[in-house]
Amino acid sequence: MNGDPEVKRREFRGPAGQGAMLYDASRSSNFSVPWFEPRYWQAHDAIVGEARGRGRALIVKCSNGQLLLRHYFRGGLVAKLSRDRYLWRGENATRPFHEWRLTHRLHRAGLPVPAPIGARYLRHGATYDGDMLTEFLPQTESLAHRFVAGTMRMSSWIAIGRMLRRFHDFGLCHADLNAHNILLRDEEQAFLIDFDRGSLRKPGLWRDGNLVRLRRSLEKLDDALPASRLSEAEWHSLLSGYREAR
């Protein structure tokens, strides 16, 4: 991942307290460590909203536009032992650095992802925690939100299928492809987010596994609704878009 020469050319590393940070100076020439701290943006009255996921992500404004500041939180049963600490296995294995480099590579390839701005880890002996700053995509809402609201169009399902095929053809295996990690703008513009633990692979059955995971996340949302909204016609529209994008 970090062997991509173009990513390395744009990548700037600097100290960050007990850890280090990566950032793209071509996007933020005045980038500094405080940008990873919510209190910095609060002191500048620059917090304009928040996004909900595994943890709270802040939407902040600066001279470069709006950014999304996300702290890494654990999920599942392990979160009861440690909410945001990960085992230290070397700098290049940290989740923020891995995700920043992967997102940078996807963005450089012209795929619909938010531009990566910066990533940081702070080491605490045998563990570390981390943060990520990306471009905020305005006028978008998640597939999950639209699905529950009942505002999905067939054209949107097709657009999602086309978008996912582009990523799969590039070799991206998304580690957590679900309805919350797909964003939609208007009816036919789709984006993919959250590449934590993602990887680039050769073609294989992992592609089917990605689609199955997405289908299960939609079924989970559908089960909580008073009446089903996930019809076979909608899912096959997504698959149709996926196949025709070859």
PDB file of C-alpha atoms in Angstrom:
ATOM      1  CA  MET A   1       0.000   0.000   0.000  1.00  0.00           C
ATOM      2  CA  ASN A   2       2.597   2.532   1.037  1.00  0.00           C
ATOM      3  CA  GLY A   3       4.759   1.411  -1.891  1.00  0.00           C
ATOM      4  CA  ASP A   4       2.734   3.511  -4.353  1.00  0.00           C
ATOM      5  CA  PRO A   5       5.242   6.164  -5.536  1.00  0.00           C
ATOM      6  CA  GLU A   6       2.607   8.851  -6.114  1.00  0.00           C
ATOM      7  CA  VAL A   7       1.166   8.388  -2.630  1.00  0.00           C
ATOM      8  CA  LYS A   8       4.661   8.607  -1.180  1.00  0.00           C
ATOM      9  CA  ARG A   9       5.409  11.775  -3.169  1.00  0.00           C
ATOM     10  CA  ARG A  10       2.374  13.569  -1.735  1.00  0.00           C
ATOM     11  CA  GLU A  11       2.710  12.078   1.735  1.00  0.00           C
ATOM     12  CA  PHE A  12       4.167  14.238   4.483  1.00  0.00           C
ATOM     13  CA  ARG A  13       4.968  12.745   7.878  1.00  0.00           C
ATOM     14  CA  GLY A  14       5.452  14.771  11.007  1.00  0.00           C
ATOM     15  CA  PRO A  15       5.663  14.289  14.794  1.00  0.00           C
ATOM     16  CA  ALA A  16       2.443  14.404  16.805  1.00  0.00           C
ATOM     17  CA  GLY A  17       3.113  14.237  20.536  1.00  0.00           C
ATOM     18  CA  GLN A  18       3.590  10.580  21.439  1.00  0.00           C
ATOM     19  CA  GLY A  19       2.975   9.525  17.862  1.00  0.00           C
ATOM     20  CA  ALA A  20       3.059  10.770  14.292  1.00  0.00           C
ATOM     21  CA  MET A  21       0.807  12.139  11.594  1.00  0.00           C
ATOM     22  CA  LEU A  22       0.455  11.930   7.813  1.00  0.00           C
ATOM     23  CA  TYR A  23      -1.050  14.657   5.664  1.00  0.00           C
ATOM     24  CA  ASP A  24      -1.250  15.860   2.083  1.00  0.00           C
ATOM     25  CA  ALA A  25       0.376  19.303   2.025  1.00  0.00           C
ATOM     26  CA  SER A  26      -0.991  19.966  -1.456  1.00  0.00           C
ATOM     27  CA  ARG A  27      -4.448  20.174   0.135  1.00  0.00           C
ATOM     28  CA  SER A  28      -3.587  21.750   3.490  1.00  0.00           C
ATOM     29  CA  SER A  29      -0.308  23.678   3.531  1.00  0.00           C
ATOM     30  CA  ASN A  30      -1.027  24.981   7.044  1.00  0.00           C
ATOM     31  CA  PHE A  31      -1.831  21.548   8.472  1.00  0.00           C
ATOM     32  CA  SER A  32      -0.955  21.106  12.153  1.00  0.00           C
ATOM     33  CA  VAL A  33      -1.422  18.643  15.007  1.00  0.00           C
ATOM     34  CA  PRO A  34      -4.253  20.586  16.727  1.00  0.00           C
ATOM     35  CA  TRP A  35      -6.505  19.831  13.759  1.00  0.00           C
ATOM     36  CA  PHE A  36      -6.999  16.360  15.242  1.00  0.00           C
ATOM     37  CA  GLU A  37      -8.349  17.793  18.509  1.00  0.00           C
ATOM     38  CA  PRO A  38     -12.080  18.593  18.829  1.00  0.00           C
ATOM     39  CA  ARG A  39     -11.295  21.342  21.347  1.00  0.00           C
ATOM     40  CA  TYR A  40      -9.280  23.189  18.688  1.00  0.00           C
ATOM     41  CA  TRP A  41     -12.299  23.458  16.405  1.00  0.00           C
ATOM     42  CA  GLN A  42     -14.575  24.238  19.339  1.00  0.00           C
ATOM     43  CA  ALA A  43     -12.301  27.137  20.369  1.00  0.00           C
ATOM     44  CA  HIS A  44     -12.535  28.515  16.813  1.00  0.00           C
ATOM     45  CA  ASP A  45     -16.324  28.054  16.742  1.00  0.00           C
ATOM     46  CA  ALA A  46     -15.769  25.855  13.695  1.00  0.00           C
ATOM     47  CA  ILE A  47     -17.851  22.758  14.517  1.00  0.00           C
ATOM     48  CA  VAL A  48     -20.843  22.848  12.164  1.00  0.00           C
ATOM     49  CA  GLY A  49     -22.320  19.387  12.704  1.00  0.00           C
ATOM     50  CA  GLU A  50     -21.661  15.753  13.410  1.00  0.00           C
ATOM     51  CA  ALA A  51     -22.126  12.383  11.788  1.00  0.00           C
ATOM     52  CA  ARG A  52     -23.029   9.227  13.643  1.00  0.00           C
ATOM     53  CA  GLY A  53     -21.396   5.877  13.094  1.00  0.00           C
ATOM     54  CA  ARG A  54     -19.491   3.637  15.481  1.00  0.00           C
ATOM     55  CA  GLY A  55     -18.565   6.852  17.278  1.00  0.00           C
ATOM     56  CA  ARG A  56     -19.168  10.554  16.861  1.00  0.00           C
ATOM     57  CA  ALA A  57     -17.509  12.243  13.879  1.00  0.00           C
ATOM     58  CA  LEU A  58     -17.340  16.033  13.791  1.00  0.00           C
ATOM     59  CA  ILE A  59     -17.972  18.178  10.733  1.00  0.00           C
ATOM     60  CA  VAL A  60     -15.675  21.192  10.925  1.00  0.00           C
ATOM     61  CA  LYS A  61     -15.062  24.196   8.685  1.00  0.00           C
ATOM     62  CA  CYS A  62     -11.733  25.731   7.704  1.00  0.00           C
ATOM     63  CA  SER A  63     -10.229  27.693   4.833  1.00  0.00           C
ATOM     64  CA  ASN A  64     -10.124  24.465   2.801  1.00  0.00           C
ATOM     65  CA  GLY A  65     -13.863  23.883   3.181  1.00  0.00           C
ATOM     66  CA  GLN A  66     -15.611  21.385   5.418  1.00  0.00           C
ATOM     67  CA  LEU A  67     -13.771  18.399   6.881  1.00  0.00           C
ATOM     68  CA  LEU A  68     -14.826  15.300   8.789  1.00  0.00           C
ATOM     69  CA  LEU A  69     -12.847  14.495  11.956  1.00  0.00           C
ATOM     70  CA  ARG A  70     -13.238  10.879  13.044  1.00  0.00           C
ATOM     71  CA  HIS A  71     -11.738   9.129  16.055  1.00  0.00           C
ATOM     72  CA  TYR A  72     -11.203   5.373  15.774  1.00  0.00           C
ATOM     73  CA  PHE A  73     -13.474   3.346  18.026  1.00  0.00           C
ATOM     74  CA  ARG A  74     -13.681  -0.398  18.442  1.00  0.00           C
ATOM     75  CA  GLY A  75     -16.855  -2.342  17.748  1.00  0.00           C
ATOM     76  CA  GLY A  76     -18.259  -5.624  18.979  1.00  0.00           C
ATOM     77  CA  LEU A  77     -17.461  -7.385  22.228  1.00  0.00           C
ATOM     78  CA  VAL A  78     -13.849  -6.202  22.314  1.00  0.00           C
ATOM     79  CA  ALA A  79     -15.105  -2.633  22.764  1.00  0.00           C
ATOM     80  CA  LYS A  80     -16.102  -3.590  26.334  1.00  0.00           C
ATOM     81  CA  LEU A  81     -12.426  -4.170  27.115  1.00  0.00           C
ATOM     82  CA  SER A  82     -11.054  -1.148  25.260  1.00  0.00           C
ATOM     83  CA  ARG A  83     -13.153   1.468  23.536  1.00  0.00           C
ATOM     84  CA  ASP A  84     -10.469   3.053  21.375  1.00  0.00           C
ATOM     85  CA  ARG A  85      -7.091   1.362  21.986  1.00  0.00           C
ATOM     86  CA  TYR A  86      -5.442  -0.966  19.481  1.00  0.00           C
ATOM     87  CA  LEU A  87      -2.434  -3.260  19.817  1.00  0.00           C
ATOM     88  CA  TRP A  88       0.788  -1.644  18.611  1.00  0.00           C
ATOM     89  CA  ARG A  89       2.308  -3.613  15.710  1.00  0.00           C
ATOM     90  CA  GLY A  90       4.399  -0.882  14.120  1.00  0.00           C
ATOM     91  CA  GLU A  91       3.654   2.484  12.571  1.00  0.00           C
ATOM     92  CA  ASN A  92       2.739   1.237   9.098  1.00  0.00           C
ATOM     93  CA  ALA A  93       0.243  -1.210  10.619  1.00  0.00           C
ATOM     94  CA  THR A  94      -1.709   1.487  12.463  1.00  0.00           C
ATOM     95  CA  ARG A  95      -5.270   1.789  11.249  1.00  0.00           C
ATOM     96  CA  PRO A  96      -5.139   5.553  10.575  1.00  0.00           C
ATOM     97  CA  PHE A  97      -1.986   5.321   8.435  1.00  0.00           C
ATOM     98  CA  HIS A  98      -3.262   2.269   6.539  1.00  0.00           C
ATOM     99  CA  GLU A  99      -6.638   3.869   5.821  1.00  0.00           C
ATOM    100  CA  TRP A 100      -5.129   7.224   4.834  1.00  0.00           C
ATOM    101  CA  ARG A 101      -2.826   5.599   2.286  1.00  0.00           C
ATOM    102  CA  LEU A 102      -5.547   3.372   0.861  1.00  0.00           C
ATOM    103  CA  THR A 103      -8.023   6.257   0.583  1.00  0.00           C
ATOM    104  CA  HIS A 104      -5.328   8.410  -1.035  1.00  0.00           C
ATOM    105  CA  ARG A 105      -4.716   5.723  -3.639  1.00  0.00           C
ATOM    106  CA  LEU A 106      -8.433   5.322  -4.386  1.00  0.00           C
ATOM    107  CA  HIS A 107      -8.923   9.081  -4.656  1.00  0.00           C
ATOM    108  CA  ARG A 108      -5.926   9.439  -6.967  1.00  0.00           C
ATOM    109  CA  ALA A 109      -7.451   6.724  -9.205  1.00  0.00           C
ATOM    110  CA  GLY A 110     -10.557   8.887  -9.646  1.00  0.00           C
ATOM    111  CA  LEU A 111     -12.868   6.692  -7.593  1.00  0.00           C
ATOM    112  CA  PRO A 112     -15.760   8.378  -5.719  1.00  0.00           C
ATOM    113  CA  VAL A 113     -14.280   8.725  -2.233  1.00  0.00           C
ATOM    114  CA  PRO A 114     -13.717  11.715   0.067  1.00  0.00           C
ATOM    115  CA  ALA A 115     -10.221  13.159  -0.264  1.00  0.00           C
ATOM    116  CA  PRO A 116      -7.966  12.130   2.647  1.00  0.00           C
ATOM    117  CA  ILE A 117      -6.559  15.122   4.523  1.00  0.00           C
ATOM    118  CA  GLY A 118      -4.623  13.768   7.505  1.00  0.00           C
ATOM    119  CA  ALA A 119      -4.179  10.813   9.855  1.00  0.00           C
ATOM    120  CA  ARG A 120      -2.633  10.529  13.312  1.00  0.00           C
ATOM    121  CA  TYR A 121      -1.803   7.933  15.890  1.00  0.00           C
ATOM    122  CA  LEU A 122      -0.796   8.400  19.527  1.00  0.00           C
ATOM    123  CA  ARG A 123       1.167   5.580  21.109  1.00  0.00           C
ATOM    124  CA  HIS A 124       0.549   4.440  24.674  1.00  0.00           C
ATOM    125  CA  GLY A 125       3.173   1.768  25.307  1.00  0.00           C
ATOM    126  CA  ALA A 126       1.861  -1.454  23.795  1.00  0.00           C
ATOM    127  CA  THR A 127      -1.281   0.232  22.436  1.00  0.00           C
ATOM    128  CA  TYR A 128      -2.277   3.270  20.391  1.00  0.00           C
ATOM    129  CA  ASP A 129      -5.330   5.293  19.404  1.00  0.00           C
ATOM    130  CA  GLY A 130      -5.929   7.235  16.213  1.00  0.00           C
ATOM    131  CA  ASP A 131      -7.802   9.865  14.246  1.00  0.00           C
ATOM    132  CA  MET A 132      -8.568  10.590  10.600  1.00  0.00           C
ATOM    133  CA  LEU A 133      -9.455  13.802   8.748  1.00  0.00           C
ATOM    134  CA  THR A 134     -11.151  13.615   5.369  1.00  0.00           C
ATOM    135  CA  GLU A 135     -13.020  15.894   3.054  1.00  0.00           C
ATOM    136  CA  PHE A 136     -16.701  16.205   4.020  1.00  0.00           C
ATOM    137  CA  LEU A 137     -19.057  15.342   1.157  1.00  0.00           C
ATOM    138  CA  PRO A 138     -21.887  17.909   1.245  1.00  0.00           C
ATOM    139  CA  GLN A 139     -25.450  17.240   0.127  1.00  0.00           C
ATOM    140  CA  THR A 140     -25.117  13.509   0.649  1.00  0.00           C
ATOM    141  CA  GLU A 141     -27.031  11.035   2.785  1.00  0.00           C
ATOM    142  CA  SER A 142     -26.436   7.400   3.486  1.00  0.00           C
ATOM    143  CA  LEU A 143     -28.118   4.549   1.688  1.00  0.00           C
ATOM    144  CA  ALA A 144     -29.366   3.456   5.119  1.00  0.00           C
ATOM    145  CA  HIS A 145     -31.088   6.817   5.681  1.00  0.00           C
ATOM    146  CA  ARG A 146     -32.779   6.840   2.272  1.00  0.00           C
ATOM    147  CA  PHE A 147     -33.784   3.208   2.533  1.00  0.00           C
ATOM    148  CA  VAL A 148     -35.475   3.673   5.910  1.00  0.00           C
ATOM    149  CA  ALA A 149     -37.109   6.910   4.714  1.00  0.00           C
ATOM    150  CA  GLY A 150     -38.496   5.103   1.675  1.00  0.00           C
ATOM    151  CA  THR A 151     -37.027   7.575  -0.826  1.00  0.00           C
ATOM    152  CA  MET A 152     -34.879   5.213  -2.893  1.00  0.00           C
ATOM    153  CA  ARG A 153     -35.359   5.204  -6.682  1.00  0.00           C
ATOM    154  CA  MET A 154     -34.519   2.368  -9.057  1.00  0.00           C
ATOM    155  CA  SER A 155     -31.954   4.649 -10.720  1.00  0.00           C
ATOM    156  CA  SER A 156     -30.175   4.969  -7.363  1.00  0.00           C
ATOM    157  CA  TRP A 157     -29.935   1.198  -6.954  1.00  0.00           C
ATOM    158  CA  ILE A 158     -28.412   0.954 -10.432  1.00  0.00           C
ATOM    159  CA  ALA A 159     -25.954   3.768  -9.630  1.00  0.00           C
ATOM    160  CA  ILE A 160     -24.844   1.955  -6.471  1.00  0.00           C
ATOM    161  CA  GLY A 161     -24.204  -1.232  -8.441  1.00  0.00           C
ATOM    162  CA  ARG A 162     -22.133   0.642 -11.020  1.00  0.00           C
ATOM    163  CA  MET A 163     -20.153   2.382  -8.299  1.00  0.00           C
ATOM    164  CA  LEU A 164     -19.375  -0.856  -6.443  1.00  0.00           C
ATOM    165  CA  ARG A 165     -18.212  -2.537  -9.639  1.00  0.00           C
ATOM    166  CA  ARG A 166     -15.695   0.282 -10.223  1.00  0.00           C
ATOM    167  CA  PHE A 167     -14.170  -0.361  -6.813  1.00  0.00           C
ATOM    168  CA  HIS A 168     -14.125  -4.119  -7.303  1.00  0.00           C
ATOM    169  CA  ASP A 169     -12.486  -3.783 -10.719  1.00  0.00           C
ATOM    170  CA  PHE A 170      -9.803  -1.664  -9.044  1.00  0.00           C
ATOM    171  CA  GLY A 171      -9.306  -4.491  -6.545  1.00  0.00           C
ATOM    172  CA  LEU A 172     -10.789  -2.943  -3.407  1.00  0.00           C
ATOM    173  CA  CYS A 173     -12.129  -5.351  -0.817  1.00  0.00           C
ATOM    174  CA  HIS A 174     -14.176  -3.262   1.618  1.00  0.00           C
ATOM    175  CA  ALA A 175     -13.964  -4.762   5.091  1.00  0.00           C
ATOM    176  CA  ASP A 176     -17.404  -3.519   6.176  1.00  0.00           C
ATOM    177  CA  LEU A 177     -19.595  -2.896   3.141  1.00  0.00           C
ATOM    178  CA  ASN A 178     -22.947  -1.881   4.596  1.00  0.00           C
ATOM    179  CA  ALA A 179     -25.748   0.582   3.931  1.00  0.00           C
ATOM    180  CA  HIS A 180     -24.178   3.210   6.212  1.00  0.00           C
ATOM    181  CA  ASN A 181     -20.919   3.324   4.214  1.00  0.00           C
ATOM    182  CA  ILE A 182     -22.572   4.173   0.897  1.00  0.00           C
ATOM    183  CA  LEU A 183     -23.482   7.828   0.371  1.00  0.00           C
ATOM    184  CA  LEU A 184     -25.842   9.208  -2.247  1.00  0.00           C
ATOM    185  CA  ARG A 185     -26.097  12.648  -3.782  1.00  0.00           C
ATOM    186  CA  ASP A 186     -29.177  13.299  -5.905  1.00  0.00           C
ATOM    187  CA  GLU A 187     -30.369  10.092  -7.572  1.00  0.00           C
ATOM    188  CA  GLU A 188     -27.422   8.776  -9.544  1.00  0.00           C
ATOM    189  CA  GLN A 189     -24.242   9.858  -7.746  1.00  0.00           C
ATOM    190  CA  ALA A 190     -22.889   7.324  -5.248  1.00  0.00           C
ATOM    191  CA  PHE A 191     -19.809   7.395  -2.992  1.00  0.00           C
ATOM    192  CA  LEU A 192     -18.062   4.826  -0.812  1.00  0.00           C
ATOM    193  CA  ILE A 193     -16.535   5.695   2.578  1.00  0.00           C
ATOM    194  CA  ASP A 194     -14.769   4.114   5.582  1.00  0.00           C
ATOM    195  CA  PHE A 195     -11.824   2.059   4.320  1.00  0.00           C
ATOM    196  CA  ASP A 196     -10.591   0.977   7.737  1.00  0.00           C
ATOM    197  CA  ARG A 197      -9.153  -2.547   7.339  1.00  0.00           C
ATOM    198  CA  GLY A 198      -9.790  -2.436   3.575  1.00  0.00           C
ATOM    199  CA  SER A 199      -7.325  -3.996   1.139  1.00  0.00           C
ATOM    200  CA  LEU A 200      -6.449  -4.290  -2.528  1.00  0.00           C
ATOM    201  CA  ARG A 201      -6.722  -7.813  -3.904  1.00  0.00           C
ATOM    202  CA  LYS A 202      -6.779  -9.839  -7.084  1.00  0.00           C
ATOM    203  CA  PRO A 203     -10.260 -10.863  -8.375  1.00  0.00           C
ATOM    204  CA  GLY A 204     -11.870 -13.551  -6.253  1.00  0.00           C
ATOM    205  CA  LEU A 205     -14.865 -14.707  -4.244  1.00  0.00           C
ATOM    206  CA  TRP A 206     -14.361 -11.784  -1.852  1.00  0.00           C
ATOM    207  CA  ARG A 207     -16.387  -9.704  -4.334  1.00  0.00           C
ATOM    208  CA  ASP A 208     -19.445 -11.887  -3.764  1.00  0.00           C
ATOM    209  CA  GLY A 209     -18.766 -11.711  -0.034  1.00  0.00           C
ATOM    210  CA  ASN A 210     -18.858  -7.907  -0.176  1.00  0.00           C
ATOM    211  CA  LEU A 211     -22.245  -7.934  -1.922  1.00  0.00           C
ATOM    212  CA  VAL A 212     -23.637 -10.527   0.490  1.00  0.00           C
ATOM    213  CA  ARG A 213     -22.561  -8.346   3.417  1.00  0.00           C
ATOM    214  CA  LEU A 214     -24.346  -5.338   1.894  1.00  0.00           C
ATOM    215  CA  ARG A 215     -27.498  -7.392   1.306  1.00  0.00           C
ATOM    216  CA  ARG A 216     -27.476  -8.546   4.937  1.00  0.00           C
ATOM    217  CA  SER A 217     -27.156  -4.981   6.223  1.00  0.00           C
ATOM    218  CA  LEU A 218     -30.172  -3.962   4.125  1.00  0.00           C
ATOM    219  CA  GLU A 219     -32.150  -6.941   5.391  1.00  0.00           C
ATOM    220  CA  LYS A 220     -31.323  -5.952   8.954  1.00  0.00           C
ATOM    221  CA  LEU A 221     -32.696  -2.452   8.329  1.00  0.00           C
ATOM    222  CA  ASP A 222     -35.701  -3.921   6.538  1.00  0.00           C
ATOM    223  CA  ASP A 223     -36.539  -6.251   9.438  1.00  0.00           C
ATOM    224  CA  ALA A 224     -36.920  -3.248  11.752  1.00  0.00           C
ATOM    225  CA  LEU A 225     -39.458  -1.519   9.488  1.00  0.00           C
ATOM    226  CA  PRO A 226     -43.245  -1.931   9.819  1.00  0.00           C
ATOM    227  CA  ALA A 227     -43.456  -3.067   6.198  1.00  0.00           C
ATOM    228  CA  SER A 228     -40.751  -4.510   3.961  1.00  0.00           C
ATOM    229  CA  ARG A 229     -39.072  -2.139   1.503  1.00  0.00           C
ATOM    230  CA  LEU A 230     -36.403  -4.446   0.115  1.00  0.00           C
ATOM    231  CA  SER A 231     -37.893  -6.082  -2.954  1.00  0.00           C
ATOM    232  CA  GLU A 232     -36.082  -8.442  -5.292  1.00  0.00           C
ATOM    233  CA  ALA A 233     -36.612  -5.875  -8.070  1.00  0.00           C
ATOM    234  CA  GLU A 234     -34.562  -3.317  -6.156  1.00  0.00           C
ATOM    235  CA  TRP A 235     -31.745  -5.704  -5.348  1.00  0.00           C
ATOM    236  CA  HIS A 236     -31.643  -6.973  -8.936  1.00  0.00           C
ATOM    237  CA  SER A 237     -31.447  -3.363 -10.134  1.00  0.00           C
ATOM    238  CA  LEU A 238     -28.286  -3.003  -8.054  1.00  0.00           C
ATOM    239  CA  LEU A 239     -26.893  -6.242  -9.510  1.00  0.00           C
ATOM    240  CA  SER A 240     -27.847  -5.107 -13.008  1.00  0.00           C
ATOM    241  CA  GLY A 241     -25.844  -1.905 -12.547  1.00  0.00           C
ATOM    242  CA  TYR A 242     -22.967  -3.970 -11.159  1.00  0.00           C
ATOM    243  CA  ARG A 243     -22.928  -6.312 -14.176  1.00  0.00           C
ATOM    244  CA  GLU A 244     -23.315  -3.651 -16.856  1.00  0.00           C
ATOM    245  CA  ALA A 245     -20.388  -1.617 -15.442  1.00  0.00           C
ATOM    246  CA  ARG A 246     -17.922  -4.324 -16.488  1.00  0.00           C
TER     247      ARG A 246
END
